Amino acid sequence: MATTPLVWINGFPGTGKLTVAKALVALSDEEILLIDNHQLIDPVEAKYSRDHPDYQQQRQLQRNRVFEKVVHNKELHSRTIVFTDFQSDNELGASVAMEYKTAAQKSGRKFMPVYLC
């Protein structure tokens, strides 16, 4: 089980999610793995437009691949993982937030959501 957290920084575009995440990395004495939301979005957008009926499902599959590769990877349990994201305050956004929380719990990590306005 990991003892390091999964930090999920959520906010509208331009609110400074990546800036805050990079500051955390720079200020920390530990190794932090930073995963910007475009690392999750861009592979999906290369194949599907946002209005494609499969877009959200493909986004979820991409998140799950990253969760398996990074969050649940025992070799990375000593590293804090910071994700940036933009999810709206709606049913879909709440569902995605729960995916991050569940991934953290599954690997024994604390879930630390940060909302930027």
Backbone as a chain_set.jsonl record, in Angstrom:
{"seq": "MATTPLVWINGFPGTGKLTVAKALVALSDEEILLIDNHQLIDPVEAKYSRDHPDYQQQRQLQRNRVFEKVVHNKELHSRTIVFTDFQSDNELGASVAMEYKTAAQKSGRKFMPVYLC", "coords": {"N": [[0.826, -1.186, 0.0], [0.442, 2.221, -0.768], [1.866, 5.129, 0.728], [1.901, 7.659, 0.015], [0.176, 10.533, -1.296], [-2.499, 10.934, -3.746], [-2.879, 13.688, -5.56], [-5.302, 15.749, -6.803], [-5.79, 18.265, -8.913], [-8.172, 20.453, -9.795], [-9.745, 22.628, -12.07], [-10.967, 25.458, -13.961], [-9.847, 26.14, -17.341], [-6.889, 28.063, -17.474], [-6.784, 28.814, -14.798], [-4.525, 28.237, -13.398], [-3.716, 25.644, -12.792], [-1.629, 23.906, -13.733], [0.541, 25.54, -13.152], [0.421, 25.711, -10.332], [0.765, 22.989, -9.756], [3.359, 22.541, -10.779], [4.749, 24.212, -9.051], [4.393, 22.849, -6.631], [5.924, 20.571, -7.188], [8.458, 21.76, -7.483], [8.886, 22.836, -4.919], [8.948, 20.696, -3.225], [10.708, 18.203, -1.342], [10.588, 15.625, -2.025], [10.239, 13.182, -4.665], [7.966, 13.951, -7.069], [5.402, 12.881, -9.157], [4.108, 14.334, -11.913], [1.179, 14.642, -13.74], [-0.182, 16.11, -16.309], [-3.365, 17.279, -17.426], [-3.54, 17.28, -20.211], [-1.982, 15.183, -21.028], [-3.688, 13.125, -20.732], [-5.912, 13.867, -22.219], [-5.069, 14.55, -24.885], [-4.22, 12.135, -26.354], [-6.713, 10.932, -26.764], [-8.182, 12.907, -28.086], [-6.804, 12.928, -30.437], [-7.953, 10.952, -31.873], [-10.72, 11.125, -31.583], [-13.302, 13.52, -31.836], [-14.527, 16.038, -29.572], [-17.274, 16.006, -29.605], [-17.928, 13.511, -30.438], [-19.716, 10.444, -30.074], [-18.35, 8.456, -28.617], [-16.401, 9.727, -27.205], [-16.272, 10.477, -24.368], [-16.278, 7.952, -23.169], [-13.888, 6.92, -24.171], [-12.114, 8.708, -22.991], [-12.426, 7.942, -20.329], [-11.427, 5.325, -20.453], [-8.764, 5.914, -21.096], [-7.976, 7.293, -18.76], [-8.183, 5.155, -16.944], [-6.183, 3.459, -17.923], [-3.919, 4.985, -17.32], [-4.185, 5.142, -14.54], [-3.735, 2.438, -13.876], [-1.107, 2.103, -14.853], [0.356, 4.026, -13.437], [-0.765, 5.015, -10.871], [-1.486, 2.647, -9.517], [0.838, 1.232, -9.682], [3.221, -0.533, -8.048], [5.916, 0.081, -7.849], [5.921, 2.807, -7.886], [4.731, 3.65, -5.589], [5.961, 5.063, -3.579], [6.018, 7.623, -4.403], [4.472, 10.793, -4.597], [1.626, 11.542, -6.496], [0.515, 13.848, -8.804], [-2.226, 15.08, -10.414], [-3.547, 17.171, -12.973], [-6.628, 18.665, -13.922], [-9.75, 19.358, -15.622], [-12.878, 19.504, -14.699], [-16.318, 19.9, -14.829], [-18.891, 21.193, -12.629], [-20.947, 19.09, -12.475], [-22.927, 16.127, -13.159], [-21.268, 14.405, -14.696], [-18.72, 15.486, -14.125], [-18.602, 15.046, -11.341], [-18.637, 12.28, -11.338], [-16.203, 11.686, -12.607], [-14.402, 12.801, -10.749], [-14.872, 11.004, -8.681], [-13.764, 8.726, -9.829], [-11.017, 9.294, -9.685], [-10.732, 9.428, -6.897], [-11.445, 6.807, -6.175], [-9.402, 5.385, -7.484], [-7.212, 6.281, -6.021], [-7.855, 5.272, -3.445], [-7.911, 2.524, -3.98], [-5.232, 1.966, -4.308], [-4.285, 2.507, -1.849], [-3.719, 5.131, -1.262], [-3.976, 8.476, 0.032], [-6.582, 10.631, -0.943], [-6.414, 13.744, -2.293], [-8.16, 16.289, -3.129], [-8.022, 19.338, -4.941], [-9.43, 22.364, -5.576], [-9.442, 24.899, -7.892], [-10.342, 28.266, -8.413]], "CA": [[0.0, 0.0, 0.0], [1.169, 3.479, -0.853], [1.662, 6.082, 1.815], [1.915, 8.985, -0.591], [-1.161, 10.852, -1.793], [-2.859, 11.311, -5.101], [-3.383, 15.056, -5.525], [-6.101, 16.033, -8.008], [-6.017, 19.705, -9.008], [-9.244, 20.666, -10.755], [-10.123, 24.025, -12.247], [-11.195, 25.911, -15.329], [-8.636, 26.517, -18.075], [-6.332, 29.372, -17.145], [-6.799, 29.127, -13.369], [-3.2, 28.004, -12.834], [-3.558, 24.256, -12.315], [-0.281, 23.424, -14.022], [1.47, 26.403, -12.411], [0.399, 25.242, -8.943], [1.356, 21.649, -9.728], [4.81, 22.692, -10.955], [5.272, 24.796, -7.817], [4.474, 21.743, -5.663], [7.077, 19.754, -7.558], [9.672, 22.526, -7.209], [9.041, 23.095, -3.494], [8.993, 19.453, -2.456], [11.956, 17.459, -1.252], [10.358, 14.286, -2.546], [9.973, 13.081, -6.095], [6.537, 13.999, -7.374], [5.076, 12.586, -10.545], [3.087, 15.259, -12.383], [0.488, 14.238, -14.952], [-1.037, 17.192, -16.764], [-4.577, 16.761, -18.06], [-3.372, 17.086, -21.656], [-1.426, 13.85, -21.232], [-4.833, 12.226, -20.782], [-6.856, 14.315, -23.242], [-4.532, 14.602, -26.247], [-4.305, 10.871, -27.093], [-8.104, 10.675, -27.137], [-8.574, 13.898, -29.091], [-6.156, 12.595, -31.708], [-8.811, 9.98, -32.566], [-12.148, 11.438, -31.432], [-13.664, 14.904, -31.533], [-15.24, 16.111, -28.288], [-18.711, 15.734, -29.781], [-18.107, 12.123, -30.867], [-20.43, 9.702, -29.019], [-17.442, 7.619, -27.829], [-15.329, 10.543, -26.625], [-16.192, 10.355, -22.901], [-15.891, 6.58, -22.834], [-12.462, 6.797, -24.462], [-11.414, 9.456, -21.936], [-12.434, 7.102, -19.137], [-10.478, 4.233, -20.699], [-7.414, 6.481, -20.998], [-7.703, 7.504, -17.328], [-7.964, 3.855, -16.308], [-4.846, 2.979, -18.322], [-2.927, 5.737, -16.538], [-4.301, 4.682, -13.157], [-3.048, 1.141, -13.77], [0.322, 2.274, -15.131], [1.017, 4.937, -12.511], [-1.307, 5.067, -9.505], [-1.465, 1.311, -8.907], [2.16, 0.647, -9.878], [3.881, -0.661, -6.747], [7.222, 0.739, -7.91], [5.712, 4.249, -7.744], [3.967, 3.921, -4.368], [6.676, 6.006, -2.706], [5.962, 8.948, -5.021], [3.213, 11.515, -4.683], [1.191, 11.728, -7.877], [-0.308, 15.039, -8.958], [-2.947, 15.192, -11.682], [-4.346, 18.369, -13.213], [-7.841, 18.276, -14.643], [-10.848, 20.316, -15.688], [-14.181, 18.852, -14.67], [-17.389, 20.818, -14.447], [-19.688, 20.88, -11.451], [-22.154, 18.41, -12.95], [-22.903, 14.681, -12.905], [-20.063, 13.837, -15.303], [-17.575, 15.938, -13.343], [-18.609, 14.336, -10.057], [-18.283, 10.897, -11.64], [-14.761, 11.638, -12.872], [-13.741, 13.013, -9.458], [-14.971, 9.746, -7.949], [-12.788, 7.797, -10.426], [-9.708, 9.597, -9.089], [-10.794, 9.036, -5.482], [-11.433, 5.344, -6.136], [-8.05, 4.941, -7.858], [-6.351, 6.535, -4.864], [-8.203, 4.326, -2.383], [-7.525, 1.176, -4.41], [-3.791, 1.79, -4.117], [-3.943, 2.857, -0.478], [-3.28, 6.518, -1.206], [-4.935, 9.5, 0.411], [-7.058, 11.428, -2.057], [-6.357, 15.15, -1.913], [-8.677, 17.137, -4.208], [-7.773, 20.766, -4.851], [-10.27, 23.056, -6.552], [-9.017, 26.27, -8.149], [-11.406, 29.099, -8.987]], "C": [[0.872, 1.253, 0.0], [0.895, 4.336, 0.381], [1.653, 7.514, 1.285], [0.563, 9.262, -1.231], [-1.258, 10.931, -3.314], [-3.505, 12.687, -4.968], [-4.065, 15.321, -6.859], [-6.431, 17.504, -8.008], [-7.004, 19.951, -10.14], [-9.564, 22.153, -10.843], [-10.316, 24.346, -13.718], [-9.865, 26.185, -16.023], [-8.181, 27.926, -17.673], [-6.316, 29.723, -15.672], [-5.456, 28.853, -12.692], [-2.965, 26.606, -12.311], [-2.124, 23.768, -12.506], [0.769, 24.256, -13.287], [1.554, 25.962, -10.949], [1.073, 23.873, -8.838], [2.879, 21.717, -9.87], [5.457, 23.305, -9.718], [5.388, 23.732, -6.727], [5.702, 20.881, -5.921], [8.371, 20.468, -7.165], [9.935, 22.695, -5.715], [9.237, 21.833, -2.656], [10.388, 18.844, -2.457], [11.806, 16.055, -1.823], [10.145, 14.33, -4.056], [8.464, 13.017, -6.308], [6.36, 13.718, -8.854], [3.9, 13.458, -10.945], [2.506, 14.769, -13.701], [-0.512, 15.333, -15.299], [-2.225, 16.61, -17.522], [-4.417, 16.549, -19.568], [-2.693, 15.756, -21.979], [-2.533, 12.8, -21.302], [-5.784, 12.574, -21.929], [-6.309, 14.129, -24.655], [-4.558, 13.271, -26.994], [-5.722, 10.54, -27.56], [-8.536, 11.644, -28.23], [-7.891, 13.673, -30.432], [-7.032, 11.657, -32.539], [-10.282, 10.367, -32.58], [-12.338, 12.927, -31.189], [-14.477, 14.901, -30.226], [-16.728, 15.827, -28.415], [-18.98, 14.317, -30.302], [-18.778, 11.335, -29.74], [-19.525, 8.843, -28.121], [-16.382, 8.409, -27.071], [-15.197, 10.339, -25.113], [-15.777, 8.955, -22.472], [-14.393, 6.37, -23.079], [-11.616, 7.563, -23.445], [-11.323, 8.608, -20.664], [-11.448, 5.938, -19.288], [-9.038, 4.723, -20.579], [-7.042, 6.74, -19.54], [-7.385, 6.175, -16.65], [-6.612, 3.264, -16.683], [-3.761, 3.684, -17.501], [-2.996, 5.35, -15.067], [-3.551, 3.365, -12.967], [-1.542, 1.292, -13.901], [1.042, 3.058, -14.039], [0.509, 4.802, -11.076], [-1.176, 3.717, -8.807], [-0.117, 0.609, -9.032], [2.918, 0.646, -8.549], [5.246, 0.029, -6.718], [7.115, 2.253, -7.718], [4.964, 4.616, -6.464], [4.666, 4.883, -3.424], [6.626, 7.434, -3.242], [4.552, 9.531, -4.959], [2.894, 11.702, -6.159], [0.238, 12.913, -7.911], [-0.906, 15.043, -10.36], [-3.544, 16.595, -11.773], [-5.537, 17.939, -14.058], [-8.801, 19.455, -14.711], [-12.132, 19.516, -15.787], [-15.2, 19.858, -14.165], [-18.106, 20.321, -13.199], [-21.028, 20.298, -11.908], [-21.992, 16.911, -12.691], [-21.644, 14.028, -13.472], [-18.831, 14.219, -14.492], [-17.471, 15.223, -12.007], [-18.196, 12.876, -10.244], [-16.776, 10.747, -11.869], [-13.98, 11.858, -11.574], [-13.753, 11.729, -8.636], [-14.008, 8.695, -8.52], [-11.401, 8.026, -9.828], [-9.669, 9.158, -7.632], [-10.71, 7.517, -5.339], [-10.056, 4.794, -6.487], [-7.089, 5.135, -6.69], [-6.598, 5.499, -3.772], [-7.755, 2.91, -2.73], [-6.035, 0.917, -4.179], [-3.327, 2.205, -2.721], [-3.436, 4.275, -0.313], [-4.383, 7.396, -0.615], [-5.326, 10.243, -0.857], [-7.122, 12.869, -1.594], [-6.855, 15.999, -3.091], [-8.389, 18.61, -3.911], [-8.581, 21.426, -5.953], [-9.803, 24.497, -6.682], [-10.151, 27.025, -8.825], [-10.814, 30.217, -9.806]], "O": [[1.896, 1.322, 0.679], [-0.174, 4.263, 0.987], [1.421, 8.461, 2.036], [-0.122, 8.334, -1.663], [-0.265, 10.986, -4.039], [-4.553, 12.83, -4.338], [-3.466, 15.137, -7.919], [-7.249, 17.961, -7.21], [-6.704, 19.688, -11.304], [-9.644, 22.847, -9.83], [-9.884, 23.601, -14.598], [-8.861, 26.436, -15.355], [-8.989, 28.846, -17.551], [-5.88, 30.816, -15.31], [-5.273, 29.206, -11.526], [-2.094, 26.404, -11.465], [-1.488, 23.282, -11.57], [1.784, 23.717, -12.848], [2.648, 25.855, -10.396], [1.865, 23.637, -7.925], [3.601, 21.023, -9.155], [6.586, 22.959, -9.372], [6.367, 23.712, -5.982], [6.424, 20.509, -4.996], [9.27, 19.86, -6.585], [11.09, 22.696, -5.289], [9.649, 21.913, -1.499], [11.139, 18.952, -3.426], [12.802, 15.376, -2.075], [9.902, 15.389, -4.636], [7.785, 12.132, -5.787], [7.083, 14.254, -9.694], [2.813, 13.336, -10.378], [3.236, 14.513, -14.658], [-1.557, 15.462, -14.66], [-2.106, 15.575, -18.179], [-5.107, 15.705, -20.139], [-2.82, 15.257, -23.098], [-2.341, 11.72, -21.86], [-6.386, 11.688, -22.535], [-7.006, 13.609, -25.526], [-4.891, 13.262, -28.179], [-5.909, 9.941, -28.62], [-9.187, 11.242, -29.194], [-8.355, 14.176, -31.455], [-6.879, 11.574, -33.758], [-11.014, 9.98, -33.491], [-11.599, 13.525, -30.408], [-15.04, 13.878, -29.837], [-17.374, 15.448, -27.438], [-20.127, 13.964, -30.576], [-18.448, 11.535, -28.571], [-19.895, 8.537, -26.987], [-15.555, 7.825, -26.37], [-14.101, 10.054, -24.632], [-15.013, 8.793, -21.52], [-13.716, 5.719, -22.284], [-10.527, 7.119, -23.079], [-10.282, 8.562, -20.008], [-10.722, 5.612, -18.35], [-8.188, 4.027, -20.025], [-5.923, 6.442, -19.125], [-6.434, 6.079, -15.875], [-5.961, 2.634, -15.85], [-2.806, 3.054, -17.047], [-1.959, 5.242, -14.412], [-2.812, 3.206, -11.995], [-0.785, 0.68, -13.147], [2.207, 2.789, -13.746], [1.286, 4.503, -10.169], [-0.797, 3.654, -7.638], [0.044, -0.505, -8.532], [3.217, 1.705, -7.997], [5.677, 0.508, -5.669], [8.112, 2.909, -7.419], [4.6, 5.777, -6.275], [4.021, 5.463, -2.55], [7.136, 8.354, -2.604], [3.568, 8.843, -5.234], [3.778, 11.983, -6.968], [-0.724, 12.974, -7.145], [-0.187, 15.013, -11.358], [-3.996, 17.146, -10.768], [-5.461, 16.971, -14.814], [-8.68, 20.42, -13.957], [-12.435, 18.926, -16.823], [-14.961, 20.573, -13.192], [-17.94, 19.176, -12.778], [-22.084, 20.912, -11.753], [-21.018, 16.489, -12.067], [-21.023, 13.195, -12.811], [-17.99, 13.368, -14.203], [-16.381, 14.836, -11.587], [-17.492, 12.309, -9.408], [-16.156, 9.801, -11.384], [-12.993, 11.164, -11.328], [-12.769, 11.4, -7.974], [-13.491, 7.864, -7.773], [-10.695, 7.072, -9.502], [-8.68, 8.579, -7.183], [-9.989, 7.007, -4.482], [-9.59, 3.842, -5.86], [-6.26, 4.272, -6.403], [-5.654, 4.917, -3.238], [-7.274, 2.18, -1.864], [-5.629, -0.209, -3.891], [-2.128, 2.249, -2.445], [-2.785, 4.586, 0.685], [-5.57, 7.095, -0.746], [-4.496, 10.458, -1.74], [-7.802, 13.185, -0.618], [-6.066, 16.385, -3.952], [-8.501, 19.06, -2.77], [-8.435, 21.087, -7.128], [-9.772, 25.234, -5.697], [-10.836, 26.491, -9.697], [-11.55, 31.026, -10.37]]}, "num_chains": 1, "name": "protein.A"}
